[in-house]
Coordinates of C-alpha atoms in Angstrom, one line a residue:
Chain A
X1 CA 119.8 133.5 106.8
X2 CA 116.1 132.6 106.8
X3 CA 114.0 134.2 109.5
X4 CA 113.0 132.0 112.4
X5 CA 109.2 131.2 112.5
X6 CA 109.5 129.6 116.0
X7 CA 111.9 130.7 118.6
X8 CA 112.3 129.5 122.2
X9 CA 114.5 131.5 124.5
X10 CA 115.4 130.2 127.9
X11 CA 112.0 128.4 128.2
X12 CA 111.3 126.3 131.2
X13 CA 108.3 124.2 132.0
X14 CA 107.3 121.8 134.7
X15 CA 104.1 120.1 135.5
X16 CA 102.5 120.9 138.9
X17 CA 104.2 118.7 141.5
X18 CA 106.1 116.9 138.8
X19 CA 109.6 117.0 137.3
X20 CA 110.9 119.7 135.1
X21 CA 110.3 118.7 131.5
X22 CA 111.9 121.7 129.9
X23 CA 114.9 123.3 131.5
X24 CA 115.9 126.7 130.0
X25 CA 115.6 125.5 126.4
X26 CA 116.8 127.5 123.4
X27 CA 115.5 126.4 120.1
X28 CA 114.8 127.8 116.6
X29 CA 112.8 126.7 113.6
X30 CA 113.5 128.6 110.5
X31 CA 111.1 129.1 107.6
X32 CA 111.0 126.0 105.4
X33 CA 113.0 123.8 107.8
X34 CA 111.9 120.3 108.6
X35 CA 113.0 119.2 112.0
X36 CA 112.6 116.0 113.9
X37 CA 112.5 115.7 117.7
X38 CA 113.4 112.4 119.2
X39 CA 113.4 111.4 122.8
X40 CA 112.2 108.8 125.3
X41 CA 108.6 108.7 126.6
X42 CA 107.9 111.5 129.0
X43 CA 110.9 113.6 127.9
X44 CA 108.7 116.6 127.1
X45 CA 108.3 116.3 123.3
X46 CA 104.6 116.7 123.3
X47 CA 104.8 119.4 126.0
X48 CA 107.0 121.4 123.7
X49 CA 104.3 121.3 121.0
X50 CA 101.6 122.2 123.5
X51 CA 103.6 125.2 124.6
X52 CA 103.9 126.3 121.0
X53 CA 100.1 126.2 120.6
X54 CA 99.5 128.0 123.9
X55 CA 97.8 125.0 125.5
X56 CA 100.4 125.1 128.2
X57 CA 102.2 128.2 129.4
X58 CA 105.9 128.3 130.1
X59 CA 107.0 129.0 133.7
X60 CA 109.7 131.3 132.4
X61 CA 111.4 132.3 129.1
X62 CA 110.2 133.9 125.9
X63 CA 108.3 132.2 123.1
X64 CA 108.4 134.0 119.7
X65 CA 106.1 132.9 116.8
X66 CA 106.6 134.6 113.4
X67 CA 108.9 137.1 115.0
X68 CA 106.6 138.3 117.7
X69 CA 106.6 137.2 121.4
X70 CA 103.4 135.4 122.4
X71 CA 102.2 135.2 125.9
X72 CA 98.4 135.8 126.3
X73 CA 95.5 133.7 125.1
X74 CA 94.5 136.5 122.6
X75 CA 98.0 136.4 121.1
X76 CA 97.9 132.7 120.8
X77 CA 94.5 132.8 119.1
X78 CA 96.1 134.8 116.4
X79 CA 99.0 132.5 115.9
X80 CA 97.0 129.2 116.1
X81 CA 95.4 129.8 112.8
X82 CA 98.9 129.8 111.2
X83 CA 100.2 126.7 113.1
X84 CA 98.7 123.3 112.7
X85 CA 99.0 120.6 115.4
X86 CA 98.3 117.0 114.6
X87 CA 97.5 115.2 117.8
X88 CA 98.9 111.9 118.7
X89 CA 95.4 110.3 119.0
X90 CA 93.1 111.0 116.0
X91 CA 90.1 110.3 118.1
X92 CA 90.8 113.4 120.1
X93 CA 90.9 115.5 116.9
X94 CA 87.8 114.2 115.1
X95 CA 84.7 115.0 117.0
X96 CA 82.1 115.7 114.3
X97 CA 79.7 113.0 113.2
X98 CA 80.8 113.1 109.5
X99 CA 84.2 113.6 107.9
X100 CA 83.2 116.7 105.9
X101 CA 81.9 118.5 108.9
X102 CA 85.1 117.8 110.8
X103 CA 87.3 119.1 108.0
X104 CA 85.1 122.2 107.6
X105 CA 85.2 122.9 111.3
X106 CA 88.5 124.9 111.1
X107 CA 87.5 127.0 108.1
X108 CA 84.1 127.8 109.7
X109 CA 86.0 129.0 112.8
X110 CA 88.0 131.2 110.6
X111 CA 84.8 132.9 109.5
X112 CA 84.1 131.3 106.1
X113 CA 80.6 130.9 104.8
X114 CA 79.3 127.3 104.9
X115 CA 79.4 126.8 101.1
X116 CA 83.0 128.1 100.9
X117 CA 84.0 126.0 103.9
X118 CA 82.5 122.9 102.3
X119 CA 84.3 123.6 99.1
X120 CA 87.6 124.1 100.9
X121 CA 87.1 120.9 102.9
X122 CA 86.4 119.0 99.7
X123 CA 89.6 120.2 98.1
X124 CA 91.6 119.3 101.2
X125 CA 90.2 115.8 101.1
X126 CA 90.9 115.5 97.4
X127 CA 94.5 116.5 98.0
X128 CA 95.0 113.6 100.3
X129 CA 93.1 111.2 98.0
X130 CA 90.2 111.0 100.4
X131 CA 87.5 112.2 98.0
X132 CA 85.0 109.4 98.8
X133 CA 85.2 110.1 102.5
X134 CA 83.1 113.2 103.0
X135 CA 80.0 111.5 104.3
X136 CA 81.7 108.7 106.2
X137 CA 81.1 108.6 109.9
X138 CA 84.2 109.6 111.7
X139 CA 84.0 106.9 114.5
X140 CA 83.7 104.1 112.0
X141 CA 87.0 104.9 110.2
X142 CA 90.0 102.7 110.6
X143 CA 93.0 103.9 112.5
X144 CA 94.9 104.9 109.4
X145 CA 91.9 106.6 107.8
X146 CA 91.3 108.6 111.0
X147 CA 94.9 109.8 110.9
X148 CA 94.7 110.9 107.3
X149 CA 91.4 112.7 107.9
X150 CA 92.9 114.3 111.0
X151 CA 95.7 115.5 108.8
X152 CA 93.2 116.9 106.3
X153 CA 91.5 118.9 109.2
X154 CA 94.8 120.6 109.8
X155 CA 95.9 121.1 106.2
X156 CA 92.6 122.7 105.2
X157 CA 93.5 125.7 107.4
X158 CA 96.7 126.2 105.3
X159 CA 99.1 126.4 108.2
X160 CA 102.5 127.9 107.8
X161 CA 104.0 125.6 110.4
X162 CA 103.1 122.0 111.0
X163 CA 103.6 120.3 114.4
X164 CA 103.2 116.5 114.3
X165 CA 102.9 114.5 117.5
X166 CA 103.9 110.9 116.8
X167 CA 102.1 110.9 113.4
X168 CA 102.7 107.3 112.6
X169 CA 102.3 105.5 115.9
X170 CA 100.2 102.4 115.4
X171 CA 99.8 102.7 111.7
X172 CA 100.6 100.0 109.1
X173 CA 103.5 100.4 106.6
X174 CA 101.3 101.4 103.7
X175 CA 99.6 104.2 105.7
X176 CA 103.0 105.3 107.0
X177 CA 104.4 105.5 103.5
X178 CA 101.3 107.5 102.4
X179 CA 101.9 110.0 105.3
X180 CA 105.6 110.2 104.5
X181 CA 104.8 111.0 100.9
X182 CA 102.3 113.7 101.8
X183 CA 104.7 115.3 104.3
X184 CA 107.6 115.2 101.9
X185 CA 105.5 116.9 99.2
X186 CA 104.7 119.9 101.3
X187 CA 107.1 122.8 101.6
X188 CA 105.8 123.8 105.1
X189 CA 108.1 124.2 108.1
X190 CA 107.6 121.2 110.2
X191 CA 108.5 119.9 113.7
X192 CA 107.9 116.2 113.9
X193 CA 108.0 114.5 117.3
X194 CA 108.5 110.7 117.3
X195 CA 110.5 108.0 118.8
X196 CA 110.7 106.2 115.5
X197 CA 114.1 107.1 114.2
X198 CA 113.4 105.6 110.8
X199 CA 110.3 107.7 110.3
X200 CA 112.1 111.0 111.2
X201 CA 115.0 110.1 108.9
X202 CA 112.5 109.8 106.0
X203 CA 110.6 113.0 106.6
X204 CA 113.0 115.5 108.3
X205 CA 116.4 117.0 107.5
X206 CA 117.7 117.7 111.0
X207 CA 117.2 115.7 114.1
X208 CA 117.3 117.0 117.6
X209 CA 117.0 114.9 120.7
X210 CA 115.3 115.7 123.9
X211 CA 116.7 114.5 127.1
X212 CA 116.7 115.8 130.7
X213 CA 114.8 118.9 129.7
X214 CA 117.3 119.9 127.0
X215 CA 117.1 119.9 123.2
X216 CA 120.3 119.0 121.5
X217 CA 121.2 118.9 117.8
X218 CA 122.0 115.4 116.7
X219 CA 122.9 116.1 113.1
X220 CA 121.5 116.0 109.7
X221 CA 119.2 113.1 109.2
X222 CA 121.1 111.9 106.1
X223 CA 124.3 111.3 108.0
X224 CA 122.7 110.0 111.1
X225 CA 120.6 107.7 109.1
X226 CA 123.4 106.1 107.1
X227 CA 125.2 105.5 110.3
X228 CA 122.0 104.1 111.7
X229 CA 121.3 101.4 109.2
X230 CA 124.7 100.7 107.8
X231 CA 125.1 97.3 109.6
X232 CA 121.5 96.0 109.2
X233 CA 121.4 96.7 105.5
X234 CA 125.0 95.8 104.9
X235 CA 124.3 92.6 103.1
X236 CA 121.4 94.0 101.1
X237 CA 122.6 95.6 97.8
X238 CA 121.8 99.4 98.1
X239 CA 123.2 102.7 97.2
X240 CA 123.7 105.9 99.2
X241 CA 122.7 108.9 97.1
X242 CA 121.9 112.2 98.9
X243 CA 118.2 111.2 99.3
X244 CA 116.6 108.8 101.7
X245 CA 114.8 106.9 99.0
X246 CA 117.1 103.9 99.2
X247 CA 115.8 102.8 102.6
X248 CA 114.8 99.2 102.6
X249 CA 111.8 98.0 104.7
X250 CA 111.7 98.8 108.3
X251 CA 112.2 95.2 109.5
X252 CA 115.7 95.2 108.0
X253 CA 116.9 97.9 110.2
X254 CA 115.0 97.6 113.4
X255 CA 118.3 97.3 115.3
X256 CA 120.3 100.5 115.5
X257 CA 124.1 100.1 115.1
Chain B
X1 CA 74.8 101.4 121.2
X2 CA 72.8 103.9 119.3
X3 CA 71.7 102.6 115.9
X4 CA 69.9 105.2 113.9
X5 CA 67.6 102.7 112.3
X6 CA 65.1 105.2 110.9
X7 CA 67.5 108.1 110.0
X8 CA 68.2 107.2 106.4
X9 CA 65.3 106.9 104.0
X10 CA 63.8 108.4 100.9
X11 CA 60.2 108.8 102.0
X12 CA 58.3 112.1 101.7
X13 CA 58.7 112.5 105.5
X14 CA 62.5 112.1 105.3
X15 CA 62.5 115.0 102.8
X16 CA 60.8 117.5 105.0
X17 CA 63.0 120.3 106.3
X18 CA 64.5 119.0 109.6
X19 CA 63.6 122.2 111.4
X20 CA 59.9 121.8 110.4
X21 CA 60.0 118.2 111.6
X22 CA 61.4 119.1 115.0
X23 CA 59.1 122.1 115.4
X24 CA 56.0 120.0 114.4
X25 CA 57.0 117.2 116.7
X26 CA 57.3 119.6 119.6
X27 CA 54.0 121.3 118.9
X28 CA 52.3 118.0 118.3
X29 CA 53.6 116.5 121.5
X30 CA 52.5 119.5 123.6
X31 CA 49.0 119.4 122.1
X32 CA 48.6 115.7 122.6
X33 CA 49.9 116.0 126.1
X34 CA 47.3 118.6 127.2
X35 CA 44.3 117.0 125.5
X36 CA 41.7 115.4 127.8
X37 CA 38.9 114.3 125.6
X38 CA 39.0 111.2 123.6
X39 CA 38.0 112.5 120.1
X40 CA 41.1 114.8 119.8
X41 CA 43.3 112.0 121.2
X42 CA 42.1 109.6 118.6
X43 CA 42.8 112.2 115.9
X44 CA 46.4 112.6 117.3
X45 CA 47.0 108.9 117.3
X46 CA 45.7 108.5 113.7
X47 CA 47.9 111.4 112.6
X48 CA 50.9 109.9 114.2
X49 CA 50.2 106.5 112.6
X50 CA 49.7 108.2 109.2
X51 CA 53.0 110.0 109.5
X52 CA 54.8 106.7 110.5
X53 CA 53.2 105.0 107.5
X54 CA 54.3 107.8 105.2
X55 CA 57.8 107.6 106.5
X56 CA 57.9 104.0 105.3
X57 CA 59.7 102.7 108.4
X58 CA 60.2 99.0 109.0
X59 CA 57.0 98.1 111.0
X60 CA 58.8 95.5 113.1
X61 CA 61.3 98.0 114.4
X62 CA 58.5 100.5 115.1
X63 CA 56.5 97.9 117.0
X64 CA 59.5 96.9 119.0
X65 CA 60.0 100.4 120.2
X66 CA 56.3 100.7 121.0
X67 CA 56.3 97.5 123.0
X68 CA 59.1 99.0 125.2
X69 CA 56.9 101.9 126.2
X70 CA 53.6 99.9 126.4
X71 CA 55.3 97.5 128.8
X72 CA 55.6 100.4 131.2
X73 CA 52.0 101.4 130.5
X74 CA 50.8 97.9 131.4
X75 CA 51.9 98.7 135.0
X76 CA 49.8 101.8 134.9
X77 CA 46.8 99.7 133.9
X78 CA 47.5 97.4 136.8
X79 CA 47.7 100.3 139.3
X80 CA 45.7 103.3 138.2
X81 CA 42.2 101.8 138.0
X82 CA 42.5 100.6 141.6
X83 CA 44.0 103.7 143.1
X84 CA 42.1 106.5 141.3
X85 CA 39.1 107.8 143.2
X86 CA 35.7 107.6 141.5
X87 CA 32.7 105.5 141.0
X88 CA 33.4 101.8 141.1
X89 CA 32.7 99.7 138.1
X90 CA 33.5 96.4 139.7
X91 CA 35.1 95.2 142.9
X92 CA 37.8 92.7 143.3
X93 CA 37.9 91.7 147.0
X94 CA 38.6 94.9 149.0
X95 CA 39.7 96.9 145.9
X96 CA 37.4 98.7 143.5
X97 CA 38.1 99.3 139.9
X98 CA 37.0 102.9 139.1
X99 CA 35.5 104.4 136.0
X100 CA 37.9 107.4 136.3
X101 CA 40.9 105.1 136.7
X102 CA 40.1 103.2 133.6
X103 CA 39.6 106.4 131.5
X104 CA 42.8 107.9 132.9
X105 CA 44.8 104.8 131.9
X106 CA 43.2 104.8 128.4
X107 CA 44.1 108.5 128.0
X108 CA 47.7 107.9 129.0
X109 CA 48.0 105.0 126.6
X110 CA 46.6 107.0 123.7
X111 CA 48.8 110.0 124.4
X112 CA 52.1 108.1 124.9
X113 CA 51.6 106.1 121.7
X114 CA 50.6 109.1 119.7
X115 CA 53.6 111.2 120.9
X116 CA 56.1 108.3 120.6
X117 CA 54.9 107.5 117.0
X118 CA 55.1 111.2 116.0
X119 CA 58.7 111.4 117.4
X120 CA 59.7 108.3 115.6
X121 CA 58.2 109.6 112.3
X122 CA 59.4 113.2 112.6
X123 CA 62.6 113.2 114.8
X124 CA 64.1 109.7 114.5
X125 CA 64.0 110.1 110.7
X126 CA 67.0 112.4 110.8
X127 CA 70.6 111.6 111.8
X128 CA 71.6 113.0 115.2
X129 CA 74.1 115.3 113.5
X130 CA 71.3 116.9 111.4
X131 CA 69.1 117.1 114.4
X132 CA 71.8 119.0 116.2
X133 CA 72.1 121.5 113.4
X134 CA 68.4 121.8 113.1
X135 CA 68.2 122.7 116.8
X136 CA 71.0 125.1 116.3
X137 CA 69.1 126.8 113.5
X138 CA 66.1 127.0 115.7
X139 CA 68.0 129.2 118.1
X140 CA 68.5 126.4 120.6
X141 CA 71.3 127.2 123.1
X142 CA 74.8 126.5 121.6
X143 CA 75.9 124.7 124.7
X144 CA 73.0 122.2 124.6
X145 CA 73.6 121.5 120.9
X146 CA 77.3 120.9 121.6
X147 CA 76.4 118.6 124.4
X148 CA 74.1 116.6 122.1
X149 CA 76.6 116.3 119.2
X150 CA 79.6 115.6 121.3
X151 CA 77.9 113.1 123.5
X152 CA 76.7 111.4 120.4
X153 CA 80.2 111.3 119.0
X154 CA 82.0 110.2 122.1
X155 CA 79.5 107.7 123.4
X156 CA 81.0 105.2 120.9
X157 CA 84.6 106.0 122.1
X158 CA 83.4 105.5 125.7
X159 CA 81.8 102.2 124.7
X160 CA 85.0 101.0 123.0
X161 CA 87.0 102.1 126.1
X162 CA 84.6 100.2 128.3
X163 CA 84.9 97.0 126.3
X164 CA 88.6 97.4 126.3
X165 CA 88.7 97.6 130.1
X166 CA 86.2 94.8 130.4
X167 CA 88.3 92.7 128.1
X168 CA 91.4 93.4 130.1
X169 CA 89.6 92.2 133.2
X170 CA 88.3 89.1 131.4
X171 CA 91.7 88.0 130.1
X172 CA 92.9 87.9 133.6
X173 CA 90.1 85.5 134.5
X174 CA 87.6 87.9 135.9
X175 CA 84.2 86.3 136.2
X176 CA 81.4 88.4 137.8
X177 CA 80.0 86.9 140.9
X178 CA 78.0 88.2 143.8
X179 CA 80.9 89.2 146.0
X180 CA 82.9 92.2 147.1
X181 CA 85.7 91.6 144.6
X182 CA 83.3 91.8 141.7
X183 CA 81.7 95.0 143.0
X184 CA 85.1 96.6 143.6
X185 CA 86.2 95.6 140.1
X186 CA 83.1 97.2 138.5
X187 CA 83.6 100.3 140.6
X188 CA 87.2 100.6 139.4
X189 CA 86.1 100.0 135.8
X190 CA 83.4 102.7 136.0
X191 CA 85.7 105.1 137.9
X192 CA 88.5 104.5 135.3
X193 CA 85.9 105.2 132.5
X194 CA 85.1 108.6 134.1
X195 CA 88.7 109.5 134.6
X196 CA 89.5 108.6 131.0
X197 CA 86.4 110.5 129.7
X198 CA 87.5 113.6 131.6
X199 CA 91.0 113.4 130.2
X200 CA 89.7 112.9 126.7
X201 CA 87.3 115.8 127.1
X202 CA 90.3 118.0 127.9
X203 CA 92.3 116.8 124.9
X204 CA 89.3 117.1 122.5
X205 CA 88.8 120.7 123.7
X206 CA 92.5 121.4 123.2
X207 CA 92.3 120.0 119.7
X208 CA 89.3 122.2 119.0
X209 CA 91.0 125.3 120.4
X210 CA 94.0 124.6 118.0
X211 CA 91.6 124.8 115.1
X212 CA 90.3 128.2 116.0
X213 CA 87.4 127.2 118.3
X214 CA 86.4 130.0 120.6
X215 CA 83.1 128.8 122.0
X216 CA 80.9 129.5 119.0
X217 CA 79.7 126.6 117.0
X218 CA 79.2 127.0 113.2
X219 CA 77.1 124.7 111.3
X220 CA 77.9 123.4 107.8
X221 CA 74.4 122.3 106.8
X222 CA 72.2 124.7 105.1
X223 CA 68.5 124.0 105.2
X224 CA 66.0 125.2 102.7
X225 CA 62.4 125.5 103.3
X226 CA 60.7 124.4 100.1
X227 CA 57.1 124.8 98.8
X228 CA 56.5 121.1 99.8
X229 CA 57.6 122.0 103.3
X230 CA 55.1 124.8 103.3
X231 CA 52.4 122.4 102.4
X232 CA 53.5 120.0 105.2
X233 CA 53.5 122.9 107.6
X234 CA 50.0 123.9 106.6
X235 CA 48.8 120.3 106.8
X236 CA 50.2 119.7 110.3
X237 CA 49.0 123.1 111.4
X238 CA 45.4 122.2 110.2
X239 CA 45.5 118.9 112.1
X240 CA 46.7 120.7 115.3
X241 CA 43.9 123.3 115.0
X242 CA 41.3 120.6 114.5
X243 CA 42.6 118.8 117.5
X244 CA 42.4 122.0 119.5
X245 CA 38.9 122.6 118.3
X246 CA 37.8 119.1 119.3
X247 CA 39.3 119.6 122.7
X248 CA 38.0 123.0 123.5
X249 CA 34.7 123.4 121.6
X250 CA 31.7 123.6 124.0
X251 CA 29.9 120.3 124.3

């Protein structure tokens, strides 16, 4: 049994004066696991990620990261460098004038010297095929480019866990595919929040759903996904190996069941 | 929005260490501001013009910026000669144009143009990001540098958000007129802009915290003070000393 990197025990959270978004939730993410979280708008998916980063504090319950309970800001400061959160809106994440400065921001915060941080940032951009982007102005990038650069700002810190908040919302198919390929190539434990079932099926192995403050296991994405598109793709010749690579284009299966 | 027309260039002025440029601009402006005699002010103006020429900036853009300030100075010429006390040079009806008033206006004109040109040549010739880092290296308060850099970054986002809101109003047949509905709509628009800006500030801060930000701002750029920079520093220093001597030497 692999050790859990993230563990929620009996965690509850509600916004001041609002409804309860998490109601005594138990959840575990083990080392190397890729998990998808699906749920309607406002079901608390993003809140869960914010709790894991210490941006929101649970009303009750215990949160364990890398085997240790975390509660205080100082404890979260230690765990944050090991967990990378990709925000839903890339404009919130990219705040430096140029791409290279933004990517180097994290390494500089970790105490690296400027030359070392610049080198590290360059490598991270190269890995995502963004080599020519260093001196580009962040606010002039397209939506897809912003997302990829935002991903680079996270990956440059070499996180052990990735938290992705709606990583493909509003992106075109080509950029989506690029992000899917990048994510599938990385052996990092990941929680992906999305309401696009198709995207989760292509990047995660297990899918959980969030509803009424609870997290429930839905099943392995391979099963769920074959069930999901069997009718829409029924007339298109395709095979069902154990991978998800046979998926036809999104338009062919926009209609679940 | 902000267009950094002068920021990119390959002139000798663009190659000066940004810290030296900022420091020289500050010293130059202070010196020009306290000078009262005309000889040093002329030297200041000539120096500023020389720097602008050396920076090889588009003269039309420079003139356009100068016109903006000199339009304001025109009002001073209209008011100051009439309102400053002193010996009358000529009288227009009940009002008298004074000698002192004319000299004061002339001084203000010289000073403003000299300072503006020096700032264009020395400070506007670097991208805002570089300026922020230069200030940071010059031990300027971290908070002020953040404020500068982040304002610069998000002013574009705010502008986009404003045009999005304005577009949303326009597609629903909103046409500005002088009536309460228009004023209310604009008030809502601006209010919404502030609310969104505050929410965004919160999210940006959260994103920064997630990447290990703890209030301290580290700069990626490393500046190097070369021999050429030393020569520039000596040159500018000599000019400033000369200006000081012209101003304070006994007549």
